XYZ file of C-alpha atoms in Angstrom:
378
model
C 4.441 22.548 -11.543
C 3.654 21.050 -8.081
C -0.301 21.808 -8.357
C -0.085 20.096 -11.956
C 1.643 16.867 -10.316
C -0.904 17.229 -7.595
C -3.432 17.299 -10.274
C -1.827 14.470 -11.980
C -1.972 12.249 -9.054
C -5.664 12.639 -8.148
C -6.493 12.078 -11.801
C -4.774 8.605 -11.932
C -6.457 7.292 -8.382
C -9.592 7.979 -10.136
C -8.083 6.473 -13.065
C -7.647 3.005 -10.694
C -11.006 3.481 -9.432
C -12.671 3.527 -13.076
C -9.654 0.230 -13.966
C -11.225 -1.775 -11.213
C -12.326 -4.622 -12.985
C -9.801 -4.432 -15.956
C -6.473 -6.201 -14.740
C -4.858 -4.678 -17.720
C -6.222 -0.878 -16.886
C -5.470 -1.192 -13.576
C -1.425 -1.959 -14.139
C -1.183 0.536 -16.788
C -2.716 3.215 -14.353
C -0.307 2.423 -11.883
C 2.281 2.733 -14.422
C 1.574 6.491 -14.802
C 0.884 6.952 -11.047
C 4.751 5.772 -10.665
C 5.516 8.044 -13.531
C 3.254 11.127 -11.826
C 5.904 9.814 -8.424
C 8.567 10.020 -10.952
C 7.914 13.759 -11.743
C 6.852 15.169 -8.347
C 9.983 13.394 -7.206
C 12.158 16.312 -9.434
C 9.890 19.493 -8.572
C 10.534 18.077 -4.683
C 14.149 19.303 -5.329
C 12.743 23.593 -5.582
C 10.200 23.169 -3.213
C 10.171 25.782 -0.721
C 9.183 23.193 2.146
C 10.865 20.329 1.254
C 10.205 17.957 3.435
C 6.542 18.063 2.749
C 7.029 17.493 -0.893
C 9.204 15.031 -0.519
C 6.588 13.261 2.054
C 3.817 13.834 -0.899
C 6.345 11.835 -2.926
C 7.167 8.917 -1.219
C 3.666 8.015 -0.381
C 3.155 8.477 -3.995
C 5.727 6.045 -5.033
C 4.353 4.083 -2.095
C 0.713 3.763 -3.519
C 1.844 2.997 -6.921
C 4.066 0.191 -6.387
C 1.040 -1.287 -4.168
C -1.315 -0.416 -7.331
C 0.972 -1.969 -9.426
C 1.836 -5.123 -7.547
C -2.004 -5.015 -7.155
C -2.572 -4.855 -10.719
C 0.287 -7.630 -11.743
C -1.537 -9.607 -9.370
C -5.169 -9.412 -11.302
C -3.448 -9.543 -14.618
C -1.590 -13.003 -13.407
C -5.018 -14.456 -11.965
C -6.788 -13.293 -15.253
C -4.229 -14.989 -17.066
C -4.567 -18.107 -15.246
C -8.103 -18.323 -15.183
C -8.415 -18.115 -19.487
C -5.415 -20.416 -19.785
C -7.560 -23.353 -17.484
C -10.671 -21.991 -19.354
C -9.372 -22.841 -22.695
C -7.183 -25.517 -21.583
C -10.686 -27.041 -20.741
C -12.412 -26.523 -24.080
C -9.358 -27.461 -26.221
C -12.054 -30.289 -27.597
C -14.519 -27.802 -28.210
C -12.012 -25.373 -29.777
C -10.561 -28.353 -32.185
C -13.806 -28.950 -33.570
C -14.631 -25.649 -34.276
C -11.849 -24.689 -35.347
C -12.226 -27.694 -38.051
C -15.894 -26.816 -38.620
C -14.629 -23.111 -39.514
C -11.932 -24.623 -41.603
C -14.128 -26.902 -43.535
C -16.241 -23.892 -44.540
C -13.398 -21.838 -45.980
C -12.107 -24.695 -48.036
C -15.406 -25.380 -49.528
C -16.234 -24.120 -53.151
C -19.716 -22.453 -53.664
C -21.037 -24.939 -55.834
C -20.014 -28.282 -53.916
C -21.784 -26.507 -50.908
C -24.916 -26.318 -53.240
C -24.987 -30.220 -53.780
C -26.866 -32.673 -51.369
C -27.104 -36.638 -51.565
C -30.953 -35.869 -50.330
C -31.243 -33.504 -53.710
C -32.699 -29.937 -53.654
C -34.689 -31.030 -50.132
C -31.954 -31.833 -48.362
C -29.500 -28.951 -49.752
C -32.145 -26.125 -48.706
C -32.728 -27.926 -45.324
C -28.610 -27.874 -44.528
C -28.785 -24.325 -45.855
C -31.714 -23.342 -43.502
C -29.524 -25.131 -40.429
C -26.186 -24.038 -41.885
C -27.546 -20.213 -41.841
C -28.440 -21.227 -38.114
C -25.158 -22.363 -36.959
C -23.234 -20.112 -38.938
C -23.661 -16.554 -36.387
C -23.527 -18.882 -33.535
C -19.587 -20.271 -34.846
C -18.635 -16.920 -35.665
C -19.625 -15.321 -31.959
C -17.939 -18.411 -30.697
C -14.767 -18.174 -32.822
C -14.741 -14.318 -31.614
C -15.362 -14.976 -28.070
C -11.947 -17.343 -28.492
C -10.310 -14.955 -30.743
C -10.590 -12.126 -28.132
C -9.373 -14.625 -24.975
C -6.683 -15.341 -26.988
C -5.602 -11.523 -27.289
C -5.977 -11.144 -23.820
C -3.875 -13.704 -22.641
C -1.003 -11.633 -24.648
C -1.895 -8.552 -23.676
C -1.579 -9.907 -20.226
C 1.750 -11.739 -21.169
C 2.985 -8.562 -22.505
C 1.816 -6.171 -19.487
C 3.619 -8.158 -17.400
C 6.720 -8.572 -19.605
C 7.055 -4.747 -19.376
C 6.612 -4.294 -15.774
C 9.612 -5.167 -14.434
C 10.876 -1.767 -16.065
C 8.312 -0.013 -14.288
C 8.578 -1.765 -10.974
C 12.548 -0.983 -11.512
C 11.718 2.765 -11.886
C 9.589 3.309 -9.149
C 11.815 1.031 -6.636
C 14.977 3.367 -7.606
C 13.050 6.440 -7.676
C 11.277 5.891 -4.117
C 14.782 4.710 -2.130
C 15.814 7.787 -3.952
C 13.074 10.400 -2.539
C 13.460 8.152 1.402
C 17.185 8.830 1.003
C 16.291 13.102 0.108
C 13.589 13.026 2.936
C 15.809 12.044 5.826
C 18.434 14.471 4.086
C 16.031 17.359 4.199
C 14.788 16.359 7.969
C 17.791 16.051 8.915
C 18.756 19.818 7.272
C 15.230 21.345 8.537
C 15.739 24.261 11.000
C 12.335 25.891 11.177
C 10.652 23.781 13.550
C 9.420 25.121 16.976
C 11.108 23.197 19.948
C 10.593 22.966 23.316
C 13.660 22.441 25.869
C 14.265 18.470 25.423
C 13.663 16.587 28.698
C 16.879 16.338 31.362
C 19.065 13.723 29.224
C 20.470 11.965 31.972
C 17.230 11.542 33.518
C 16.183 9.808 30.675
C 19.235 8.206 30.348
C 18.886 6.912 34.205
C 14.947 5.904 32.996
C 16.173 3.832 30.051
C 19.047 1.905 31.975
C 16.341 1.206 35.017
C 13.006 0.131 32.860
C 12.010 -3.325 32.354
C 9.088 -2.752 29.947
C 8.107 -0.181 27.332
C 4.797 0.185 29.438
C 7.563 1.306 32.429
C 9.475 3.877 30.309
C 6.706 5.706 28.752
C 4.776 6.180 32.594
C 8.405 7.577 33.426
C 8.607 9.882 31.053
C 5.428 11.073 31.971
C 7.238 12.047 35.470
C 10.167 14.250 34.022
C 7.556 16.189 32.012
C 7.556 19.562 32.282
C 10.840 20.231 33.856
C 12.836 23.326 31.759
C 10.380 23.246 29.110
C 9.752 26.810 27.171
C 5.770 27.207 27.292
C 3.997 26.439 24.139
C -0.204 26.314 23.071
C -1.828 23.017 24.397
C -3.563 21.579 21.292
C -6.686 19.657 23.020
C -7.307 16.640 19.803
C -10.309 15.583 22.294
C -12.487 15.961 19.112
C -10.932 13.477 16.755
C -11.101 10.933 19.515
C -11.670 7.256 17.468
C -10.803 9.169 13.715
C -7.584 9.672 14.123
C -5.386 7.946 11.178
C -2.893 4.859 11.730
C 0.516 6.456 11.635
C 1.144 4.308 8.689
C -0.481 2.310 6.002
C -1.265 -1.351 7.703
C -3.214 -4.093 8.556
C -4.118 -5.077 11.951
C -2.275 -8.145 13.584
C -3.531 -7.950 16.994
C -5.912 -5.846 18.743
C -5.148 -4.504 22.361
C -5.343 -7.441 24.405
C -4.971 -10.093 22.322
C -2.455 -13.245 22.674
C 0.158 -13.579 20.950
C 1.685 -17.288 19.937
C 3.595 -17.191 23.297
C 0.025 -16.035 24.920
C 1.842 -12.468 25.712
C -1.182 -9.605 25.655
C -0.303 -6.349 25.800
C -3.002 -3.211 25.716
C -1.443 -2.308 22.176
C -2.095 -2.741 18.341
C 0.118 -4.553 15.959
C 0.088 -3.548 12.893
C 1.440 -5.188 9.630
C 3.446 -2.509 6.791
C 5.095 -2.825 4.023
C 9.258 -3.024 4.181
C 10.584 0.739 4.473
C 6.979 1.871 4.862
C 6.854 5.368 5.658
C 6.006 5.903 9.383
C 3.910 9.747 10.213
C 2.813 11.883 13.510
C -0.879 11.418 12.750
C -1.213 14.810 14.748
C 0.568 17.518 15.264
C 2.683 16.075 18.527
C 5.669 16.706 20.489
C 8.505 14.213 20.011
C 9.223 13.389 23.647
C 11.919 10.084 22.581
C 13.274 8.951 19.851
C 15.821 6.023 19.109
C 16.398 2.390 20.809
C 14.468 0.804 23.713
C 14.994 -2.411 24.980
C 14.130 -5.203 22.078
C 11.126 -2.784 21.122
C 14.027 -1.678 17.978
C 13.644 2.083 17.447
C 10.757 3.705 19.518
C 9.134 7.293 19.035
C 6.914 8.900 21.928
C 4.628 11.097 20.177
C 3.097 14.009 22.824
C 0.051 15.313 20.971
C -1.548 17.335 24.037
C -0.693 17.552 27.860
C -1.415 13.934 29.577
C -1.650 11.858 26.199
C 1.048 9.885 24.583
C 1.064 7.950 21.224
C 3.671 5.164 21.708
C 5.264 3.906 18.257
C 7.711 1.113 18.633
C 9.347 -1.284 16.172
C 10.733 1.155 13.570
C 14.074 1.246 11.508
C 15.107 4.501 11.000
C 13.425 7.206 13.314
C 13.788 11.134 12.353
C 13.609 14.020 14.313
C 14.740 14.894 17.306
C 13.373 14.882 21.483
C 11.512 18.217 22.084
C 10.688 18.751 18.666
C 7.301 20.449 17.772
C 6.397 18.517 14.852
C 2.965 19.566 12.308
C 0.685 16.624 11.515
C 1.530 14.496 9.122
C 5.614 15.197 9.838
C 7.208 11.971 9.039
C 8.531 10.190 12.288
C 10.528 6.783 10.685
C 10.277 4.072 8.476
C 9.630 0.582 8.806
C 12.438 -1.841 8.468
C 12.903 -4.523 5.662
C 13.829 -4.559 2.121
C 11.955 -3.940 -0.861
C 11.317 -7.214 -2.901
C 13.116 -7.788 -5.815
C 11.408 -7.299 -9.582
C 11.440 -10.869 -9.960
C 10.127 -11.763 -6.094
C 7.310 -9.385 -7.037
C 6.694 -10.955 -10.228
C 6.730 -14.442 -8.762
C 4.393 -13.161 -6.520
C 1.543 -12.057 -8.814
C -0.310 -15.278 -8.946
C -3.163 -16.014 -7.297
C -2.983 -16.966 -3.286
C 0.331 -14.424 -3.237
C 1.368 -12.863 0.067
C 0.412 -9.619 0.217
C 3.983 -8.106 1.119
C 3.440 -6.956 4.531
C 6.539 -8.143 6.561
C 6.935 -5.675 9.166
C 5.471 -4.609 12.309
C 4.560 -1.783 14.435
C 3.602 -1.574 17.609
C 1.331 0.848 18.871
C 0.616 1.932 22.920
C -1.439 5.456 24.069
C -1.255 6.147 27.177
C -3.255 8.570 29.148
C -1.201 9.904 32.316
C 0.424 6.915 33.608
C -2.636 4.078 32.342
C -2.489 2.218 29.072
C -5.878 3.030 27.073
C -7.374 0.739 23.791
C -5.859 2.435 21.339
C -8.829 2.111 18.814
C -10.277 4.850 21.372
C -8.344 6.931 19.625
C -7.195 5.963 16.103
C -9.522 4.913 13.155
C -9.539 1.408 12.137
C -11.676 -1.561 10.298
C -12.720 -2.874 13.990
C -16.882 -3.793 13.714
C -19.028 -2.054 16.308
């Protein structure tokens, strides 16, 4: 049942990919890639590693509600752009549509009669034969524009059922992830580091820079020994942690002119937050006004600094596999009708939270992008 979901899944992003210039396609695909979410959602509950199937799930739900919003969007600008199409031809359209009236009314043999005689009825014939296909095409063209624009109308009449079903159903699988981190006993662990050390850290530090180059000092202490992973390899194509455009690059002012040598990064509300790498957690939970902060310790000397985060899972001196999720973003997911308003053309594109993202190598603050993939031009 889970490889069939799988299978599901991967057959409706190439579904997408074939919509892409359909508005209509595209929002009934996502439609079934909530519904695939919908499914994998209640195999999740057998799995034998739950916590991975429940990850697989809530990025599903995650990538179909963006589809979706996605594909309400195109539907609403395809809307829009036949409505001001045929709002500009209404002239044109009232003539034809009078032409093609005429026709129809006419009787066969007062269409035979000319005030010219037999001349001038076989000459309107000849240029009536002409016009004729080129009124029909026309009245087609219209005819299909007009089915369109309720097609559209109706698409996006029925998705705020679907946009209800996949907002219940992925609160639903966040709600059973934390559950099942929370319940998960099979990790490896290494000895946390001395609490009241870190306790004495976080009541002494100024700056997030501060805390992570003191954590770096109580490394080490009481720990059991476990393998070294060296991720030298994957330096520069390693994954963002989550799904996310790029406010600021490392150095970059801010409105106040702050820089700091870390990314921001725009998500999604309650955007699920991941250890791109298999890592040590080395902290977890509230720093300064950073909000919730995880220190990620992928191999000896390096840290991954994620800061800004709602919820946080885990706990300090767990040994985590890649891909473990770490938090989620903060926010709330938009109402039906806040996402239907939303759909029109120049809409935001929803991304109203922010992470913050430091690595650190020994005690010095590095570019991050010299380690994590992104969009930034060589």
């Amino acid at each position: 049942m889970k490889s069939h979901a799988l299978l599901l899944m991967l057959g409706l992003v190439a579904g997408l990919a074939r919509a892409e210039t359909d508005p209509a396609e595209a929002a009934r695909e996502a439609a079934s890639q909530l519904e695939a979410a919908s499914i994998s959602l209640q195999e999740a509950g057998g799995a034998r590693d739950r916590v991975k199937a429940l990850t697989a799930t809530v990025r599903a739900y995650e990538a179909g509600l963006v589809a979706m919003r996605e594909g309400l969007r195109r539907a609403a600008i395809r809307e829009a752009q036949l409505g001001r199409a045929l709002k500009a031809e209404e002239d044109e359209i009232a003539r034809l549509l009078g032409v093609l009236q005429g026709m129809g009314q006419r009787s066969a043999p007062v269409m035979l009669l000319h005030p010219a005689g037999p001349t001038g009825t076989a000459r309107s014939g000849m240029i009536l034969a002409d016009i004729t296909p080129a009124l029909e095409e026309r009245a087609a063209a219209l005819r299909h524009d007009l089915e369109e624009i309720a097609i559209l109308r109706a698409l996006q009449q029925d998705a705020a059922d679907q946009l209800q079903h996949g907002l219940s159903g992925v609160q639903t699988a966040r709600t059973e992830l934390s559950q099942a981190i929370a319940d998960r006993t099979n990790l490896p662990k290494r000895f946390a580091d001395d609490p009241v050390k870190v306790a004495l850290l976080i009541a002494t530090t100024e700056t997030l820079e501060g805390f992570a180059s003191g954590l770096t000092e109580i490394q080490g202490e009481g720990e059991t020994p476990t393998p070294v992973v060296d991720i030298s390899s994957r330096k520069g194509r390693i994954t963002l942690p989550v799904e996310a455009e790029i406010l600021r690059r490392s150095g970059e002012a801010d409105a106040a002119g702050i820089r700091r040598p870390g990314l921001v990064l725009a998500a999604r509300p309650n955007a699920l937050v991941s250890s791109p790498t298999a890592a040590t957690i080395r902290y977890r939970g509230p720093l300064l006004d950073y909000g919730n902060v995880v220190i990620l310790e992928p191999q000896a000397g390096l840290m991954f600094v994620f800061a800004g985060l709602s919820t946080v899972f885990g706990e300090a001196g767990d040994v985590i596999p890649e891909g473990t999720p770490v938090g989620l973003m903060g926010g709330n997911d938009p109402e039906i009708g806040a996402i239907l308003s939303q759909s029109g053309e120049g809409a935001g594109n929803g991304r109203s939270e922010t992470l913050y993202i430091e690595v650190r190598q020994g005690k010095d603050s590095v570019d991050p992008e010299t380690w994590f993939r992104t969009n930034k031009e060589e």
